[in-house]
Structures are given as structure tokens and as C-alpha cells.
Tab-separated table of C-alpha atoms in Angstrom:
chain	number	residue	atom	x	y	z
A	19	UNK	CA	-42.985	-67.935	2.335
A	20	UNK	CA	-41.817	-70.543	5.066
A	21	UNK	CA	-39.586	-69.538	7.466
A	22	UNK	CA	-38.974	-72.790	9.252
A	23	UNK	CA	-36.395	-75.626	7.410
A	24	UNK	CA	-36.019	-78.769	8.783
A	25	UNK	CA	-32.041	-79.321	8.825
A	26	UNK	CA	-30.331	-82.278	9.175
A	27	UNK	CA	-27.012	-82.920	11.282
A	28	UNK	CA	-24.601	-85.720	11.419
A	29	UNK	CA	-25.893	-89.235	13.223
A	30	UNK	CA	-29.058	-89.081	11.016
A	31	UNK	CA	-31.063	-86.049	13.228
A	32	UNK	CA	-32.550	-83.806	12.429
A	33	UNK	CA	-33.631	-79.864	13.632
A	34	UNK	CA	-35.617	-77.088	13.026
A	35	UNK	CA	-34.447	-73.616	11.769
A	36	UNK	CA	-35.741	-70.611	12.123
A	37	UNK	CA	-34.822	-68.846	9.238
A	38	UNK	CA	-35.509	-65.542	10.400
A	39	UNK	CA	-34.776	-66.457	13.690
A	40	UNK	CA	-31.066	-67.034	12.762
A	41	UNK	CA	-31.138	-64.331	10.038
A	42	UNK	CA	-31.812	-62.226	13.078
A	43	UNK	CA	-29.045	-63.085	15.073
A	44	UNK	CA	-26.427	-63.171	12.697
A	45	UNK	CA	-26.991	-59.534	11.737
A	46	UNK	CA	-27.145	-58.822	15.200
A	47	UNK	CA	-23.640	-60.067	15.912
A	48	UNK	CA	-22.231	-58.644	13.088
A	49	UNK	CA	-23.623	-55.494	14.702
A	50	UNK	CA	-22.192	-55.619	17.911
A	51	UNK	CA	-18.961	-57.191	16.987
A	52	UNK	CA	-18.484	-54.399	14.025
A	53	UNK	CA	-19.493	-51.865	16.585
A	54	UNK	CA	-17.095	-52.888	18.989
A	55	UNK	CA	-14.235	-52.805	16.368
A	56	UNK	CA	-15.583	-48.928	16.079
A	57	UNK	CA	-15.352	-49.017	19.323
A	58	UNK	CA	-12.028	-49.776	20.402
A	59	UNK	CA	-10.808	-47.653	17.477
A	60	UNK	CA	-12.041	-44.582	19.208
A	61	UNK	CA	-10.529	-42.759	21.847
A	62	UNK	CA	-7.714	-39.554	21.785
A	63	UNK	CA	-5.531	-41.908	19.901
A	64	UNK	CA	-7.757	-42.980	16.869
A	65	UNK	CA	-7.708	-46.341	15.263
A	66	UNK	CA	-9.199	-47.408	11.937
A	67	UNK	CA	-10.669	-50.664	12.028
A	68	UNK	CA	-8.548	-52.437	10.146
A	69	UNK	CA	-5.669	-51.242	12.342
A	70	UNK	CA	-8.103	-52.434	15.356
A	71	UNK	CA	-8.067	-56.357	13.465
A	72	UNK	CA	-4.110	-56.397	12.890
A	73	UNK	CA	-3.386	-55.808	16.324
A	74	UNK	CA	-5.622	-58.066	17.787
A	75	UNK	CA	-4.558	-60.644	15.396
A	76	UNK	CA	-0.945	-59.789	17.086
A	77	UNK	CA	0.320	-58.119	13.990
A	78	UNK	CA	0.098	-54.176	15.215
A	79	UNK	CA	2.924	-52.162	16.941
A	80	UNK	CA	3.796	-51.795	20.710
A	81	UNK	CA	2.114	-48.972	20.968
A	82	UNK	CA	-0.990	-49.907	19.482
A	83	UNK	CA	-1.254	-53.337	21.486
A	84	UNK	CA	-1.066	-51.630	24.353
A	85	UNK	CA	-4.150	-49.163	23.681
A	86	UNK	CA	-5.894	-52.093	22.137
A	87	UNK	CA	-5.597	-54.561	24.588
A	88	UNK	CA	-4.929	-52.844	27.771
A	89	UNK	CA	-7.174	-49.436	27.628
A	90	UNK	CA	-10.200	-50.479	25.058
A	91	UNK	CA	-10.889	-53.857	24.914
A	92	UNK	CA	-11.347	-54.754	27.638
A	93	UNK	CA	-14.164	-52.036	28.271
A	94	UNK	CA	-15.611	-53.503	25.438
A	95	UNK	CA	-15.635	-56.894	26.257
A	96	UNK	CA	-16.922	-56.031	29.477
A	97	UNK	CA	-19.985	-53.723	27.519
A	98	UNK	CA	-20.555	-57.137	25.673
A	99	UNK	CA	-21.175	-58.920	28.129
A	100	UNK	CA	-22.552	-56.847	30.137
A	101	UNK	CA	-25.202	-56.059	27.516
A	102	UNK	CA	-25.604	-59.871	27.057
A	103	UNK	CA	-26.228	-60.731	30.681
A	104	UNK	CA	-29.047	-58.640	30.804
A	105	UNK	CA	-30.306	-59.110	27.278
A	106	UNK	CA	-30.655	-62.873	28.442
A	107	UNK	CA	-31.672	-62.561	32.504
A	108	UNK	CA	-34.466	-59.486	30.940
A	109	UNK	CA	-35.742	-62.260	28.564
A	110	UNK	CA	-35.728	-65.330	31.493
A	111	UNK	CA	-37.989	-62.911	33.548
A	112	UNK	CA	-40.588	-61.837	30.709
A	113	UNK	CA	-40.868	-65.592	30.002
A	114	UNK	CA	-41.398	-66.439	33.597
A	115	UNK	CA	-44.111	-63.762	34.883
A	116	UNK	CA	-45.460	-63.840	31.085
A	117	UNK	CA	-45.271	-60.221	30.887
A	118	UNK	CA	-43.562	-57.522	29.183
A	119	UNK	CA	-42.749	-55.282	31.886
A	120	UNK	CA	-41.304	-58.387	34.277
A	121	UNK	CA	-37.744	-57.406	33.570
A	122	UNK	CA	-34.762	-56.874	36.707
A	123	UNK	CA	-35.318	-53.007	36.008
A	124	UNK	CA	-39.141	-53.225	37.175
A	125	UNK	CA	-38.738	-56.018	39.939
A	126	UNK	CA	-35.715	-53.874	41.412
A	127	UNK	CA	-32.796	-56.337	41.245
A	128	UNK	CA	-30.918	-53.536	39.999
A	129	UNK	CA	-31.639	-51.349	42.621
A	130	UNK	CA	-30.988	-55.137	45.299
A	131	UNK	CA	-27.507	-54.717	43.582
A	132	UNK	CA	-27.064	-50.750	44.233
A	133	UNK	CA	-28.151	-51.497	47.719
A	134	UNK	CA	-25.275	-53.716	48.374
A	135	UNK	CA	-22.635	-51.357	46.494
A	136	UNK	CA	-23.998	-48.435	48.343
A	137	UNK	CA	-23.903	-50.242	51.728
A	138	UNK	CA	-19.971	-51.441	50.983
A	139	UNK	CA	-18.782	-48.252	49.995
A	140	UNK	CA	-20.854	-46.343	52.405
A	141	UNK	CA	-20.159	-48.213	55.878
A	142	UNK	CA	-16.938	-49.860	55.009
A	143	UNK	CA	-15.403	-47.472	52.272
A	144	UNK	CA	-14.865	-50.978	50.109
A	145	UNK	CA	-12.705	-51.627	47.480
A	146	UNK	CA	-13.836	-51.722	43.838
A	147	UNK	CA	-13.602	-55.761	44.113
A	148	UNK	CA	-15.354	-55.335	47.311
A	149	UNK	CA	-18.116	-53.084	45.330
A	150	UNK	CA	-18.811	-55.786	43.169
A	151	UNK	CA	-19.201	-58.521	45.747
A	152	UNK	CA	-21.366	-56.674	47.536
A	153	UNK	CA	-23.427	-55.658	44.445
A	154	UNK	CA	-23.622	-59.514	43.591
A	155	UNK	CA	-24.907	-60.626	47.144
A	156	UNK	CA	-27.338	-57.339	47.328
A	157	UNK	CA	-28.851	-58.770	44.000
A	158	UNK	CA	-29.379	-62.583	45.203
A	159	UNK	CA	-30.739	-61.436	48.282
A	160	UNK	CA	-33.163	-59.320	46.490
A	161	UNK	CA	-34.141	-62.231	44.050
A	162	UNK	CA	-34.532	-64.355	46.500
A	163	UNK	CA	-36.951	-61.717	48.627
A	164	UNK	CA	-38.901	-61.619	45.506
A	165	UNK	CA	-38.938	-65.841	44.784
A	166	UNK	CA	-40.156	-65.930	48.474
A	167	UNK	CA	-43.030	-63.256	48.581
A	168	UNK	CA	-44.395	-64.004	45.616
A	169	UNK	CA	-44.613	-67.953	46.379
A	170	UNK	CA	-48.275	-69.372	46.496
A	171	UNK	CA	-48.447	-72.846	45.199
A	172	UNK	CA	-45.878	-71.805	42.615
A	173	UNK	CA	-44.700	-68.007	41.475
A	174	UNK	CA	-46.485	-66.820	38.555
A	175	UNK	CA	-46.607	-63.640	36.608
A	176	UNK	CA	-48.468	-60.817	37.818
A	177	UNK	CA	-47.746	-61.949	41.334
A	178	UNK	CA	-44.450	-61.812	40.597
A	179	UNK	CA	-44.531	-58.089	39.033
A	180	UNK	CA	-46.306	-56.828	41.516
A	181	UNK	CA	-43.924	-58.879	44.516
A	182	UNK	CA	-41.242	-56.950	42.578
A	183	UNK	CA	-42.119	-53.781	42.086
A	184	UNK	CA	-43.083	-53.656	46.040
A	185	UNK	CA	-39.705	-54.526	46.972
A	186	UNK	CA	-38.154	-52.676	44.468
A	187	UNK	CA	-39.939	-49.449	45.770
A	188	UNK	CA	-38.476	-50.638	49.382
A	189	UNK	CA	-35.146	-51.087	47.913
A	190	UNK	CA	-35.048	-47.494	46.735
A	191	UNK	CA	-35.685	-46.289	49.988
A	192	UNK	CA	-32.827	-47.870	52.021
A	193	UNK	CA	-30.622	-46.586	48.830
A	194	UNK	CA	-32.069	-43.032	49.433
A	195	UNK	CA	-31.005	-43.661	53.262
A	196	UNK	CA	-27.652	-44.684	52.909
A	197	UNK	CA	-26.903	-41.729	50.573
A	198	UNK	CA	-28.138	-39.092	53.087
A	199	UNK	CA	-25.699	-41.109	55.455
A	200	UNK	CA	-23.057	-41.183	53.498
A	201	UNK	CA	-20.406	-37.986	53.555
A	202	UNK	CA	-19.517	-36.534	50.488
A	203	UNK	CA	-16.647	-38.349	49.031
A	204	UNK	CA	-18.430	-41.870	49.371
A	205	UNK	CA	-21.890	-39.811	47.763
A	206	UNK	CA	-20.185	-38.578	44.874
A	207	UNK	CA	-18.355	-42.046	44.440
A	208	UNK	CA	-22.015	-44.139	45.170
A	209	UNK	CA	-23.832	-41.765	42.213
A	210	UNK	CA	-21.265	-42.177	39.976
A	211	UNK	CA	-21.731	-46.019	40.640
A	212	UNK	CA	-25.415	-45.997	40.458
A	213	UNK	CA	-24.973	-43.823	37.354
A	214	UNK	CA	-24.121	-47.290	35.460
A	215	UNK	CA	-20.504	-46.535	33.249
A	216	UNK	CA	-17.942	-48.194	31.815
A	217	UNK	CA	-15.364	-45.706	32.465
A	218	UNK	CA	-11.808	-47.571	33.983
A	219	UNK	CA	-13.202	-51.050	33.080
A	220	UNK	CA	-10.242	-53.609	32.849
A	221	UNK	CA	-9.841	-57.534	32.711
A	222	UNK	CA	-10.061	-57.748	36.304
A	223	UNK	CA	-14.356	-57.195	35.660
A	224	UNK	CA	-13.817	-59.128	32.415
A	225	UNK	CA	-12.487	-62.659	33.832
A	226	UNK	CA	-15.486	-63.503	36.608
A	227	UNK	CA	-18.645	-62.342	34.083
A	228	UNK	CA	-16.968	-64.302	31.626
A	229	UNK	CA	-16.782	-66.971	33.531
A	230	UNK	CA	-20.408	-66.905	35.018
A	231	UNK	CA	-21.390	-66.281	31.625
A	232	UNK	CA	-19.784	-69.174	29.882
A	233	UNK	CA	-21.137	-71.379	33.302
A	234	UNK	CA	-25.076	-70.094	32.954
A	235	UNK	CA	-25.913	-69.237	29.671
A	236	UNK	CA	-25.303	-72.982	28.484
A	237	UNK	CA	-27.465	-74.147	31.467
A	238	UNK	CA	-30.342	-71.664	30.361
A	239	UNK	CA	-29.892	-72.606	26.632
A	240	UNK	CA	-30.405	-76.181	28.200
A	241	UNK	CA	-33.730	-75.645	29.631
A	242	UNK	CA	-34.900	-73.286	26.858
A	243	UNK	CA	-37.393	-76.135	25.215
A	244	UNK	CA	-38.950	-76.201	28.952
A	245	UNK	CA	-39.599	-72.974	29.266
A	246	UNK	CA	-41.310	-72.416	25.882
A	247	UNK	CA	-43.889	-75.398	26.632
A	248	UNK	CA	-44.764	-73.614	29.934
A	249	UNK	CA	-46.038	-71.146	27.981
A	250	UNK	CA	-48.918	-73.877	27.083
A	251	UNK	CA	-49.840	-73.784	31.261
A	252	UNK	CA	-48.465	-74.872	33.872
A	253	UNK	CA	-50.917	-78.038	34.017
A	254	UNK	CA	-50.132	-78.986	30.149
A	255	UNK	CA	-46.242	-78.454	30.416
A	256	UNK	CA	-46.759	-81.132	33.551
A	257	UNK	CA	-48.120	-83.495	31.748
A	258	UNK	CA	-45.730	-83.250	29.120
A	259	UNK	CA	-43.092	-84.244	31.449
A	260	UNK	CA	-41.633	-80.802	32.880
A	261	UNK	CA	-41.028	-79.825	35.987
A	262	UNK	CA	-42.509	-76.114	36.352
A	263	UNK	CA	-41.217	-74.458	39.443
A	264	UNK	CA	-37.627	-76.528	39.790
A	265	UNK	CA	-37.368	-75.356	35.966
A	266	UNK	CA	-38.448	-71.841	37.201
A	267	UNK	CA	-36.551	-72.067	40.423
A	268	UNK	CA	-33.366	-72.669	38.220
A	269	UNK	CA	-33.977	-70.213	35.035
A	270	UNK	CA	-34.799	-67.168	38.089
A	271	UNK	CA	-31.114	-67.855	39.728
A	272	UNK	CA	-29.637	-67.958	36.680
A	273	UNK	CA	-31.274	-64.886	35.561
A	274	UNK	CA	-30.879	-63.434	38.778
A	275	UNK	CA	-26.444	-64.239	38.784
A	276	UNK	CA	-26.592	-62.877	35.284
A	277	UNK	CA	-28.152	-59.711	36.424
A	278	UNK	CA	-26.792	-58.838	39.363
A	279	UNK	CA	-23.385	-59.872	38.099
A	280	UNK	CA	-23.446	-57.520	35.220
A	281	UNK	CA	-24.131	-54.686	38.008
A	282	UNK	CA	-21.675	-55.402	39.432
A	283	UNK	CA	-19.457	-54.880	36.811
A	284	UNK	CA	-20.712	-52.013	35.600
A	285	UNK	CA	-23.230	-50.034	37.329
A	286	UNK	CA	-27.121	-50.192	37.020
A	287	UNK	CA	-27.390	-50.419	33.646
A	288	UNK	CA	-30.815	-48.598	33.449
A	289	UNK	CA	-33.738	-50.413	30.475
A	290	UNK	CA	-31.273	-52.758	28.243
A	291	UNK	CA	-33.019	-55.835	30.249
A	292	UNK	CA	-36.320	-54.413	29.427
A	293	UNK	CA	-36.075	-53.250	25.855
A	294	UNK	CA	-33.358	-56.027	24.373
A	295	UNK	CA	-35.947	-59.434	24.763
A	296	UNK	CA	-39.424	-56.718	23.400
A	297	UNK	CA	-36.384	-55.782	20.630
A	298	UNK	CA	-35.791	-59.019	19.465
A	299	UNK	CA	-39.251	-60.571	19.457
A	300	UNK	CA	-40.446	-57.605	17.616
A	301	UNK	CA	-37.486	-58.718	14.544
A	302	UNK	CA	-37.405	-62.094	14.933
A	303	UNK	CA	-41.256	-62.563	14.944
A	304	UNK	CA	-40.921	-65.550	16.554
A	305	UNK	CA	-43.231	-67.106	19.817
A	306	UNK	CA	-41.048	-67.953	22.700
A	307	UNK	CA	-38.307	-66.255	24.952
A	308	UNK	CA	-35.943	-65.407	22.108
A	309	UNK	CA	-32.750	-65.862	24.308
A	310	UNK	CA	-30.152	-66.144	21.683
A	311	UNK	CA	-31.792	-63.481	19.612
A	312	UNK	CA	-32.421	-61.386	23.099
A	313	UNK	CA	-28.952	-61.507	24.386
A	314	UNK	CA	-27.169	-60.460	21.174
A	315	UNK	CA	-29.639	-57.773	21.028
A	316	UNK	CA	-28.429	-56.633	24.898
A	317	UNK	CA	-24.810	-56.806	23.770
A	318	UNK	CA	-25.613	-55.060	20.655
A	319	UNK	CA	-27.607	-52.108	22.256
A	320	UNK	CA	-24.914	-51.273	25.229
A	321	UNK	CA	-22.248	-51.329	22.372
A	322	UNK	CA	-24.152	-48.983	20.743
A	323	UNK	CA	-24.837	-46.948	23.652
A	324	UNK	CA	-21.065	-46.386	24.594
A	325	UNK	CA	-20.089	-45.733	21.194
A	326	UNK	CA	-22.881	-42.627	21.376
A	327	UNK	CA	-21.802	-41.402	24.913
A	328	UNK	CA	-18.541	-41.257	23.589
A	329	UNK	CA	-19.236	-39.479	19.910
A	330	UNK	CA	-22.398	-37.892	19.939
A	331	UNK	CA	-21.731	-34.842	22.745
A	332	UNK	CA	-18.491	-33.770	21.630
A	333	UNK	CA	-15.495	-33.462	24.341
A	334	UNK	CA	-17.962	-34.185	26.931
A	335	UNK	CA	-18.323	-38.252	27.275
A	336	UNK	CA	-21.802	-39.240	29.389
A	337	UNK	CA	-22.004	-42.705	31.385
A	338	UNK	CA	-23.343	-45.278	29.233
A	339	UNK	CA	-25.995	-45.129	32.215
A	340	UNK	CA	-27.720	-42.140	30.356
A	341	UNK	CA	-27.595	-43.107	27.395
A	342	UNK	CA	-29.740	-46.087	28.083
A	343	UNK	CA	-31.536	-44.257	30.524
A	344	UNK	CA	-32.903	-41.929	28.156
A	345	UNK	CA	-33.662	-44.284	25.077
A	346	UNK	CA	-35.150	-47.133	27.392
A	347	UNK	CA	-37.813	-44.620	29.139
A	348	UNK	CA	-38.855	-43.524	25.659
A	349	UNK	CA	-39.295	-46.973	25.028
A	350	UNK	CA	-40.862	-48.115	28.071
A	351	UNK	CA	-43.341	-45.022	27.876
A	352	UNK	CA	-44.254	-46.341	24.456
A	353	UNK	CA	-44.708	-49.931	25.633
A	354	UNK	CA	-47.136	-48.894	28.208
A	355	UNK	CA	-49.892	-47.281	25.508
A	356	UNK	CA	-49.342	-50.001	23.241
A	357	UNK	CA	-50.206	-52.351	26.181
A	358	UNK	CA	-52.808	-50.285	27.508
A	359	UNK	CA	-54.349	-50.053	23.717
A	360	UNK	CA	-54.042	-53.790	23.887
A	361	UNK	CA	-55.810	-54.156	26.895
A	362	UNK	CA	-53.764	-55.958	28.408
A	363	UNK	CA	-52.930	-53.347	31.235
């Protein structure tokens, strides 16, 4: 049975599909957008879903607008695209370092981002705007650590694991330092930061990721074809016309923002980088980074996640952080011995 259609658009081109490939990621929207309609129908002050449409259509009562769009949805739009950010920057850096383990939860860009929280609210007592900015900068410097040590005629993959997971191990050090600096009002308010939630989330975190998101994904849908022929080598793909390391230099920054962005709004987000590109590979089937595929997958998985922290432990609702937590070392644990069966570790 094929899978692949040749389509034709208007002016006479014409373009591949993937039928799978697009099966894949329409179900996948359906499932985070229909989970997010669960999701903003759940709360002390239950919703049904079709009470959830009518008032975002503008159709519900006062009351109801006002839970809708000022207490849930935003939260949810921020899980989105939260969940999409590092669905997309997870799948960038296993395409990059050609490995599955190369995600921003290995190379420590998450823990670059807690480093720069935890040094705001622990010598400055910052704001929560002043949180995030710090988070952002603590994740570009980090990436940019990372781009630099692992430089050698060109970054490449295990290189750049093993750069990573160096500085990552650093990272966690100065982290551990500034906590046992720290008294304990700014320690309990860093670990429930580093926890990753999306407790009190409201448009002020949804407006910049949006923003950065609707900037950077285009540009990384952009350079997609480029990055799949580097899988051919680097000396193939530069014959073919592309440049390898300004292409990598830009995909790693963008992946990088994306990242350390969605920390920023939201905590470390523990293992949806990591699991959300293996995820979608694994259902699409399909060679290549998977980015469309990989970031609905992201969006769809922390959706999913805060709809279980919420429902599945009764009156007591766990950070989304956990959740994640616990399902993503499962999965990386069973990663490793499939890797290590494959001998490829």
C-alpha cells in the first residue's frame, strides 16, 4: 500500500504527501485540541464541552466567559504551546547530533534556564516577569556554552551529547549552590519553579511564546528540506547546495529560544522534548525530523499531562512537572535497552 501521493496545487506544482504522515498529525490535533476543550471544562466549576465551544464562540454567560477566558484558557494555551516548543526544539536537537537521547533535557538547557530563574529569584528576589527573563538568558547562555565546546570543524552528534551532558552536570551544581544559599521563602518558591507547573498561568506568559512561536517555527519549517538532506553527510548535503553549520547554527538558536522560552513560562518541563520527536517517528514511520508531527505530539502530551495531574489523584492536583517526570523516565529507561539491544549505545 503506498503511502506517498503526489498532490497538485494551484500554478501547475506539484507536492508530495505523506499520507500517514498527515494522517498522523491530524489525529494528533484533534487530540490536543479535544483535550484542551476537556480541559478548560474542568475545574471546581465544571463545564461540559459544548458549554466550553459556546462561550468561546462568545455565545456563553458572564459568568462562564470569565472562567473560560480568564482562569482556564489561558493555562491551556500556554500548556499548548508550551508542549509544542519543546515537541519541536526536542526534534531540532535529535536531528542535529543524530541521536535519540540529544534532546534540551540531556544537554541541560533546562537546567541553563533553572539556573537563571534560580539566580533572579535567589539574589534579587525577581519578579515573575523577571523569572522568565532570566530563565530565557540562562538558557541562551547555556546553548551557546554547548555550540562553543563542542565546535571542531563543525558540531556534530556525539560531540555534541557528550559537550551537553558535561555542562549540564555543571549546571546542576551551581543550581544545587544557589539553593543552599537561598533562605527559605526564595527555596520553597525556586522548587516549586523547578518543579515545572502550570498553576496561575495567564495571558501575560501566553502573548511573548506566542509570539516567538509564530516568529521561529515558520523559520524552522523553512529550513526543514535542509536538514533532512544532512542526514545524507555533511559532505553530500554540500554538494547539494546546503550550507551545514549556518543551517545548524540557525535550527540550534531556534531550538534553543523555543526551549528555553517555554521554561520560562512554565517551569522545567521534565522528558516532553525527549519522548514527543521518538513518539512521533515511532507513528508516523516516516525518515526525517518529523517537526510538524513532533510538535503536535509535545502539545498533545503536556495537555494530557495536566488533564491527569488534575483528575487522576483526587482533591490533590500534582505539577504537570511530575506527571511528565514520571512517564518520560519510564520512557527514557526503555529507550536506553532498546538502544543498547541495538547496539547503538
Amino acid at each position: 500500500m503506498k503511502t506517498n501521493r503526489a498532490v497538485r496545487v494551484p500554478g501547475g506544482l506539484s507536492v508530495r504527501l505523506d499520507v500517514r504522515a498527515f494522517t498522523v498529525v491530524v489525529l494528533l490535533m484533534v487530540l490536543a485540541l479535544g483535550a484542551s476543550v476537556l480541559l478548560v471544562g474542568t475545574g471546581d466549576f465544571p463545564m461540559s464541552a459544548s458549554d466550553v465551544l459556546t462561550t468561546l464562540v462568545g455565545q456563553g454567560s458572564e459568568g462562564q466567559e470569565f472562567i473560560v477566558t480568564e482562569l482556564r484558557l489561558p493555562r491551556v494555551l500556554v500548556g499548548l504551546l508550551v508542549g509544542a516548543s519543546l515537541g519541536i526544539g526536542g526534534a531540532l536537537f535529535q536531528a542535529i547530533s543524530r541521536n535519540p537521547l540529544g534532546s534540551p533535557d540531556i544537554l541541560g538547557l533546562g537546567q541553563g534556564a533553572t539556573a537563571g530563574a534560580l539566580t533572579v529569584i535567589v539574589l534579587f528576589s525577581g519578579t515573575a516577569n523577571q523569572v522568565a527573563l532570566g530563565a530565557l538568558a540562562g538558557g541562551l547562555i547555556t546553548g551557546t556554552a554547548i555550540y562553543v565546546l563542542a565546535w571542531k570543524r563543525g558540531v556534530h552528534g556525539y560531540r555534541l551529547v557528550l559537550v551537553g551532558i558535561g555542562v549540564s552536570a555543571v549546571v546542576t551544581a551551581v543550581n544545587g549552590y544557589l539553593l543552599t544559599k537561598s533562605d527559605i521563602v526564595d527555596a520553597a518558591r525556586a522548587v516549586v519553579w523547578m518543579t515545572g507547573s502550570l498553576d496561575g498561568r495567564d495571558w501575560d506568559q501566553v502573548w511573548p511564546l506566542l509570539a516567538l512561536c509564530a516568529v521561529l517555527v515558520p523559520v524552522v519549517l523553512a529550513n526543514s528540506r535542509a536538514l533532512r538532506m544532512t542526514e545524507m553527510g555533511d559532505d553530500v548535503s554540500g554538494a547539494l547546495g546546503v550550507r551545514v553549520e549556518r543551517l545548524r547554527l540557525v535550527l540550534m538558536l531556534s531550538a534553543v529560544l523555543l526551549t528555553a522560552s517555554a521554561t520560562a513560562a512554565a517551569g522545567p518541563v521534565s522528558f516532553v522534548a525527549l519522548t514527543a520527536p521518538q513518539l512521533a517517528r515511532r507513528l508516523t514511520r516516516s525518515p526525517g525530523p518529523n517537526l510538524i508531527a513532533s510538535m503536535w505530539m509535545g502539545a498533545a502530551l503536556l495537555v494530557l499531562a495536566d488533564f491527569v495531574s488534575q483528575r487522576a489523584f483526587g482533591a490533590e492536583q500534582l505539577p504537570v512537572g511530575v506527571v511528565t517526570g514520571v512517564l518520560g523516565g519510564v520512557y527514557l529507561l526503555w529507550l536506553l535497552v532498546t538502544e543498547r539491544r541495538a547496539g547503538r549505545i
